[in-house]
Structure formats: structure tokens, C-alpha cells
Amino acid sequence: MFYFFVGVHDSYIVVISGRWIMYDTGDWDFKLDSDRMGRAVYAKLITFVEDLKRDIIESYGLVGMSVAIEMSYWLGEHGSCVVGEREAPVQISKDKDFDLFTSARKVDKYINVFVTFKEEIDGKINFLRPMGNLLKSKEVASSNEMQV
């Protein structure tokens, strides 16, 4: 017996890079990463949270780099349109979280995935540096490996 899993829809999921900030008032806001901005990820074959992570990493050109990602979506008064209310973002870290996201997306296909990229530097977790800095670090590392 064969099972064929179909992902969210035959559409795209908009993924926006940045980080969440909660103000003293309890309001939430998402600050866009102006270096990475947003991407569209084809949703049809995404059936598990690991599929989503993999496609996001690929779409941002981070394959082979040691990065961690935090994924979330936001359901405010108007679905994904308004950020800045007291509703907290909803984290997507397990398949059950992804199932809830896909259920919400069936009602409102405009719900976005918000992603924060992180890296470990000297044992500390930091927000991922701008792409230009990452590429320079990678070039330096590969040139050091070439020298014997």
C-alpha cells in the first residue's frame, strides 16, 4: 500500500526573516531583517516541520552552514495582516505545530511564516550575521584550508 502526502496547498508560503520583539506594553512586533528580507517557499510537498525548515534554509542559500532557525506565525485580529497587538506569535517547532499552522492556512492562505536565523559563535547563540559577513567568513575559512 502506498501513501502519498500532500502538503499545505498547491501554493506558496511567504517566509519573512527577522526577529520578534515584545514591548513593555505587551505588544508584539516583527522587525524585518533588511539583509535577508522574505522568500516564497513552494508549499505543495511540505508535509512535516523538517520539510519546511529544509526548504527555508535552501531558499535563503544557507545550505551547509551551521544555522538554527526559529519559525512562527502570527494570528492577530485580522490573521496575518496586522502585527503589533497583544496576541503572541505561535511557534512552529514540532509536527503538531506545523499541523496547526496548516489548519490555520486553510482558513487564511495569507498567513506568513516568520523566521529568525541564529548561529553559535564562541559558545554563544547569536542572531545570524548579514550574508556579506557570512560569505567573507566562508571565503577566509576555505582559503585557510587551501594553505598548507
XYZ file of N, CA and C in Angstrom:
444
model
N 0.836 -1.167 0.000
C 0.000 0.000 0.000
C 0.890 1.241 0.000
N 0.581 2.187 -0.878
C 1.364 3.410 -0.984
C 0.587 4.568 -0.389
N 1.324 5.431 0.294
C 0.731 6.637 0.859
C 1.394 7.831 0.196
N 0.592 8.754 -0.231
C 1.119 9.973 -0.820
C 0.631 11.136 0.017
N 1.556 11.865 0.584
C 1.209 13.009 1.421
C 1.199 14.261 0.567
N 0.189 15.041 0.743
C 0.097 16.315 0.044
C 0.278 17.410 1.072
N 1.108 18.398 0.743
C 1.422 19.469 1.674
C 0.285 20.453 1.866
N 0.654 21.647 2.288
C -0.314 22.671 2.685
C -1.316 22.971 1.571
N -0.880 23.376 0.443
C -1.701 23.674 -0.728
C -0.780 23.648 -1.939
N -1.359 23.737 -3.096
C -0.554 23.930 -4.287
C -0.351 25.438 -4.431
N 0.418 25.987 -3.518
C 0.649 27.427 -3.478
C 2.007 27.682 -2.834
N 2.226 28.917 -2.466
C 3.488 29.293 -1.841
C 3.229 29.818 -0.430
N 4.202 29.592 0.432
C 4.183 30.164 1.776
C 5.193 31.307 1.767
N 4.750 32.468 2.186
C 5.663 33.602 2.294
C 6.408 33.465 3.613
N 7.733 33.511 3.524
C 8.605 33.399 4.694
C 9.315 34.734 4.842
N 9.247 35.307 6.039
C 9.839 36.613 6.292
C 10.886 36.468 7.386
N 12.081 36.952 7.105
C 13.200 36.842 8.039
C 13.301 38.085 8.919
N 13.582 37.861 10.186
C 13.751 38.956 11.139
C 13.680 38.416 12.545
N 13.156 39.216 13.465
C 13.006 38.743 14.844
C 11.851 39.450 15.533
N 11.257 38.710 16.461
C 10.130 39.223 17.238
C 10.642 40.072 18.395
N 9.907 41.125 18.673
C 10.189 41.986 19.825
C 8.885 42.159 20.591
N 8.954 41.976 21.906
C 7.794 42.252 22.738
C 8.101 43.501 23.563
N 7.237 44.485 23.450
C 7.422 45.742 24.156
C 6.904 45.637 25.586
N 7.265 46.594 26.427
C 6.809 46.631 27.825
C 5.289 46.659 27.929
N 4.641 47.140 26.900
C 3.173 47.216 26.890
C 2.525 45.864 26.633
N 3.344 44.877 26.230
C 2.814 43.558 25.885
C 2.536 43.403 24.406
N 2.717 44.479 23.632
C 2.533 44.415 22.183
C 3.718 43.698 21.537
N 3.432 43.000 20.451
C 4.456 42.292 19.691
C 4.687 42.993 18.365
N 5.919 42.935 17.885
C 6.252 43.482 16.575
C 7.344 42.609 15.966
N 7.325 42.466 14.661
C 8.344 41.698 13.972
C 9.218 42.664 13.194
N 10.505 42.676 13.517
C 11.461 43.562 12.852
C 12.108 42.805 11.697
N 11.887 43.289 10.503
C 12.374 42.663 9.289
C 13.896 42.702 9.217
N 14.493 41.594 8.816
C 15.925 41.530 8.535
C 16.116 42.111 7.135
N 16.595 43.341 7.052
C 16.684 44.031 5.758
C 17.724 43.403 4.844
N 18.602 42.559 5.385
C 19.597 41.874 4.569
C 18.991 40.655 3.875
N 18.156 39.916 4.582
C 17.593 38.669 4.049
C 16.164 38.824 3.529
N 15.394 39.703 4.120
C 14.020 40.014 3.723
C 13.134 38.771 3.659
N 12.363 38.604 2.599
C 11.417 37.496 2.513
C 11.672 36.599 1.327
N 11.056 35.429 1.378
C 11.138 34.452 0.292
C 9.768 33.794 0.145
N 9.562 33.139 -0.975
C 8.364 32.327 -1.181
C 8.817 30.877 -1.298
N 8.203 30.020 -0.507
C 8.547 28.602 -0.483
C 7.360 27.825 -1.039
N 7.623 26.962 -2.000
C 6.558 26.162 -2.610
C 6.021 25.178 -1.578
N 4.719 25.210 -1.344
C 4.124 24.509 -0.207
C 3.628 23.102 -0.501
N 3.471 22.751 -1.746
C 2.766 21.507 -2.072
C 3.387 20.257 -1.442
N 4.704 20.152 -1.422
C 5.354 18.944 -0.919
C 5.816 19.050 0.535
N 5.471 20.135 1.197
C 5.850 20.299 2.601
C 4.784 19.635 3.461
N 5.163 18.541 4.118
C 4.199 17.813 4.942
C 4.597 17.748 6.408
N 5.861 18.019 6.705
C 6.354 17.959 8.082
C 7.168 19.212 8.375
N 7.378 19.472 9.648
C 8.124 20.664 10.059
C 9.559 20.625 9.517
N 10.165 19.463 9.431
C 11.527 19.367 8.899
C 11.579 19.714 7.411
N 10.506 19.401 6.674
C 10.425 19.799 5.259
C 10.421 21.316 5.139
N 9.650 21.961 6.005
C 9.575 23.420 5.999
C 10.934 24.031 6.324
N 11.588 23.517 7.370
C 12.928 24.015 7.733
C 13.896 23.880 6.566
N 13.916 22.696 5.954
C 14.833 22.438 4.848
C 14.586 23.405 3.696
N 13.320 23.591 3.335
C 13.001 24.485 2.219
C 13.342 25.935 2.535
N 13.157 26.343 3.777
C 13.519 27.713 4.173
C 15.027 27.899 4.091
N 15.779 26.952 4.624
C 17.247 27.037 4.587
C 17.731 27.083 3.137
N 17.142 26.252 2.277
C 17.513 26.265 0.853
C 17.169 27.597 0.199
N 15.979 28.120 0.483
C 15.556 29.356 -0.179
C 16.402 30.557 0.221
N 16.970 30.522 1.414
C 17.837 31.613 1.858
C 19.309 31.350 1.552
N 19.616 30.242 0.872
C 21.000 29.957 0.488
C 21.896 29.606 1.661
N 21.350 28.985 2.679
C 22.116 28.678 3.889
C 22.452 27.187 4.019
N 22.286 26.438 2.936
C 22.595 25.006 2.964
C 24.085 24.827 3.261
N 24.397 23.927 4.162
C 25.786 23.659 4.516
C 26.331 24.563 5.611
N 25.574 25.563 5.995
C 26.006 26.450 7.082
C 25.375 25.981 8.379
N 26.063 26.200 9.445
C 25.582 25.772 10.750
C 24.675 26.857 11.342
N 23.390 26.780 10.991
C 22.429 27.767 11.477
C 21.246 27.058 12.120
N 20.674 27.709 13.103
C 19.430 27.252 13.721
C 18.353 28.230 13.294
N 17.136 27.711 13.122
C 16.058 28.625 12.764
C 14.899 28.455 13.731
N 14.286 29.576 14.037
C 13.057 29.591 14.824
C 11.953 30.043 13.882
N 10.906 29.247 13.792
C 9.797 29.570 12.891
C 8.551 29.858 13.709
N 7.740 30.771 13.205
C 6.491 31.107 13.891
C 5.511 31.698 12.884
N 4.279 31.844 13.334
C 3.272 32.565 12.563
C 2.478 33.385 13.556
N 1.693 34.318 13.025
C 1.001 35.238 13.911
C -0.456 35.328 13.524
N -1.312 35.133 14.502
C -2.756 35.249 14.284
C -3.276 36.425 15.100
N -3.328 37.555 14.478
C -3.884 38.724 15.142
C -5.360 38.825 14.838
N -5.904 39.974 15.055
C -7.330 40.206 14.809
C -7.695 39.927 13.354
N -6.753 40.219 12.443
C -7.021 40.042 11.018
C -6.067 39.015 10.416
N -5.886 37.890 11.060
C -5.000 36.860 10.526
C -3.563 37.318 10.541
N -2.946 37.371 9.377
C -1.536 37.712 9.301
C -1.302 39.155 8.878
N -2.349 39.923 8.726
C -2.208 41.262 8.150
C -1.651 42.291 9.132
N -1.986 42.168 10.388
C -1.629 43.200 11.353
C -0.718 42.610 12.415
N 0.424 43.228 12.611
C 1.314 42.844 13.703
C 1.375 44.034 14.636
N 1.429 43.794 15.923
C 1.513 44.885 16.865
C 0.411 44.843 17.897
N -0.212 43.692 18.075
C -1.233 43.529 19.094
C -0.707 42.598 20.174
N -1.497 42.354 21.194
C -1.033 41.578 22.333
C -1.021 40.069 22.104
N -1.583 39.590 21.015
C -1.502 38.172 20.702
C -0.042 37.806 20.470
N 0.418 36.754 21.091
C 1.806 36.318 20.909
C 1.933 35.511 19.618
N 3.114 35.526 19.000
C 3.330 34.670 17.839
C 3.254 33.203 18.256
N 2.922 32.347 17.312
C 2.799 30.911 17.577
C 4.019 30.223 16.987
N 4.759 29.512 17.810
C 5.982 28.849 17.385
C 5.668 27.586 16.585
N 6.478 27.328 15.571
C 6.391 26.092 14.781
C 7.700 25.338 15.021
N 7.665 24.353 15.899
C 8.890 23.596 16.167
C 8.690 22.091 16.065
N 7.453 21.633 16.101
C 7.150 20.203 16.013
C 6.112 19.990 14.927
N 5.933 18.730 14.546
C 4.943 18.421 13.514
C 3.537 18.846 13.922
N 3.203 18.724 15.210
C 1.880 19.156 15.679
C 1.694 20.661 15.469
N 2.745 21.434 15.739
C 2.698 22.882 15.494
C 2.480 23.164 14.009
N 3.165 22.395 13.169
C 3.021 22.564 11.728
C 1.603 22.206 11.287
N 1.030 21.160 11.887
C -0.358 20.787 11.582
C -1.321 21.926 11.912
N -1.099 22.584 13.057
C -1.952 23.719 13.439
C -1.777 24.882 12.458
N -0.540 25.101 12.037
C -0.269 26.143 11.042
C -1.007 25.841 9.743
N -0.929 24.594 9.275
C -1.595 24.244 8.019
C -3.113 24.370 8.147
N -3.645 24.052 9.322
C -5.094 24.230 9.541
C -5.473 25.702 9.464
N -4.672 26.557 10.084
C -4.933 27.999 10.042
C -4.809 28.513 8.613
N -3.871 27.969 7.864
C -3.651 28.404 6.481
C -4.791 27.995 5.557
N -5.508 26.947 5.915
C -6.674 26.562 5.110
C -7.774 27.607 5.213
N -7.826 28.291 6.352
C -8.815 29.348 6.568
C -8.314 30.670 5.991
N -7.027 30.954 6.174
C -6.435 32.208 5.711
C -5.109 31.897 5.021
N -5.124 31.820 3.696
C -3.922 31.435 2.955
C -2.837 32.507 2.987
N -3.136 33.660 3.582
C -2.161 34.742 3.631
C -1.344 34.753 4.932
N -1.472 33.716 5.730
C -0.671 33.629 6.950
C 0.774 33.351 6.559
N 1.676 34.163 7.064
C 3.103 34.055 6.741
C 3.840 33.262 7.808
N 5.000 32.755 7.424
C 5.924 32.161 8.389
C 6.996 33.206 8.656
N 7.222 33.478 9.923
C 8.278 34.394 10.335
C 9.439 33.547 10.828
N 10.637 33.861 10.381
C 11.789 33.038 10.726
C 12.917 33.902 11.277
N 13.555 33.385 12.318
C 14.730 34.021 12.899
C 15.881 33.045 12.759
N 16.963 33.495 12.148
C 18.154 32.660 11.975
C 19.142 32.957 13.087
N 19.724 31.890 13.629
C 20.714 32.045 14.693
C 21.922 31.178 14.395
N 23.057 31.576 14.973
C 24.294 30.815 14.832
C 25.027 30.801 16.169
N 25.896 29.819 16.330
C 26.689 29.737 17.553
C 28.081 30.282 17.268
N 28.495 31.263 18.059
C 29.829 31.844 17.946
C 30.450 31.829 19.336
N 31.584 31.165 19.460
C 32.296 31.063 20.739
C 31.383 30.579 21.859
N 30.553 29.601 21.558
C 29.683 29.007 22.566
C 28.441 29.810 22.898
N 28.223 30.922 22.207
C 27.048 31.755 22.461
C 26.151 31.756 21.228
N 24.832 31.716 21.462
C 23.869 31.773 20.368
C 23.600 33.244 20.038
N 23.793 33.610 18.787
C 23.610 34.981 18.321
C 22.692 34.995 17.105
N 22.096 36.150 16.831
C 21.353 36.303 15.592
C 22.349 36.192 14.455
N 21.944 35.570 13.367
C 22.821 35.340 12.232
C 23.288 36.655 11.639
N 24.585 36.720 11.351
C 25.186 37.921 10.762
C 24.680 38.144 9.345
N 24.813 39.370 8.814
C 24.411 39.631 7.426
C 25.139 38.713 6.453
N 24.509 38.419 5.325
C 25.065 37.481 4.349
C 26.465 37.868 3.896
N 26.732 39.138 3.696
C 28.065 39.571 3.265
C 29.130 39.118 4.243
N 28.861 39.232 5.542
C 29.814 38.799 6.552
C 29.973 37.289 6.550
N 28.877 36.567 6.341
C 28.946 35.104 6.298
C 29.786 34.640 5.122
N 29.578 35.246 3.971
C 30.324 34.843 2.786
C 31.804 35.137 2.952
N 32.162 36.284 3.538
C 33.567 36.601 3.788
C 34.175 35.589 4.747
N 33.441 35.215 5.810
C 33.932 34.223 6.772
C 34.161 32.886 6.094
N 33.242 32.505 5.203
C 33.350 31.236 4.491
C 34.552 31.257 3.548
N 34.786 32.401 2.864
C 35.928 32.513 1.958
C 37.235 32.439 2.726
N 37.303 33.101 3.876
C 38.510 33.071 4.699
C 38.773 31.649 5.172
N 37.723 30.972 5.622
C 37.867 29.590 6.106
C 38.356 28.687 4.992
N 37.795 28.812 3.785
C 38.214 27.926 2.693
C 39.613 28.282 2.212
N 40.006 29.564 2.244
C 41.365 29.925 1.833
C 42.375 29.442 2.870
N 41.992 29.431 4.138
C 42.888 28.897 5.177
C 43.065 27.398 5.020
N 42.022 26.704 4.596
C 42.111 25.269 4.382
C 43.011 24.949 3.200
N 43.026 25.832 2.195
C 43.825 25.589 0.995
C 45.310 25.758 1.271
N 45.656 26.621 2.210
C 47.068 26.867 2.505
C 47.608 25.751 3.372
N 48.749 25.202 2.974
C 49.356 24.119 3.752
C 50.737 24.510 4.164
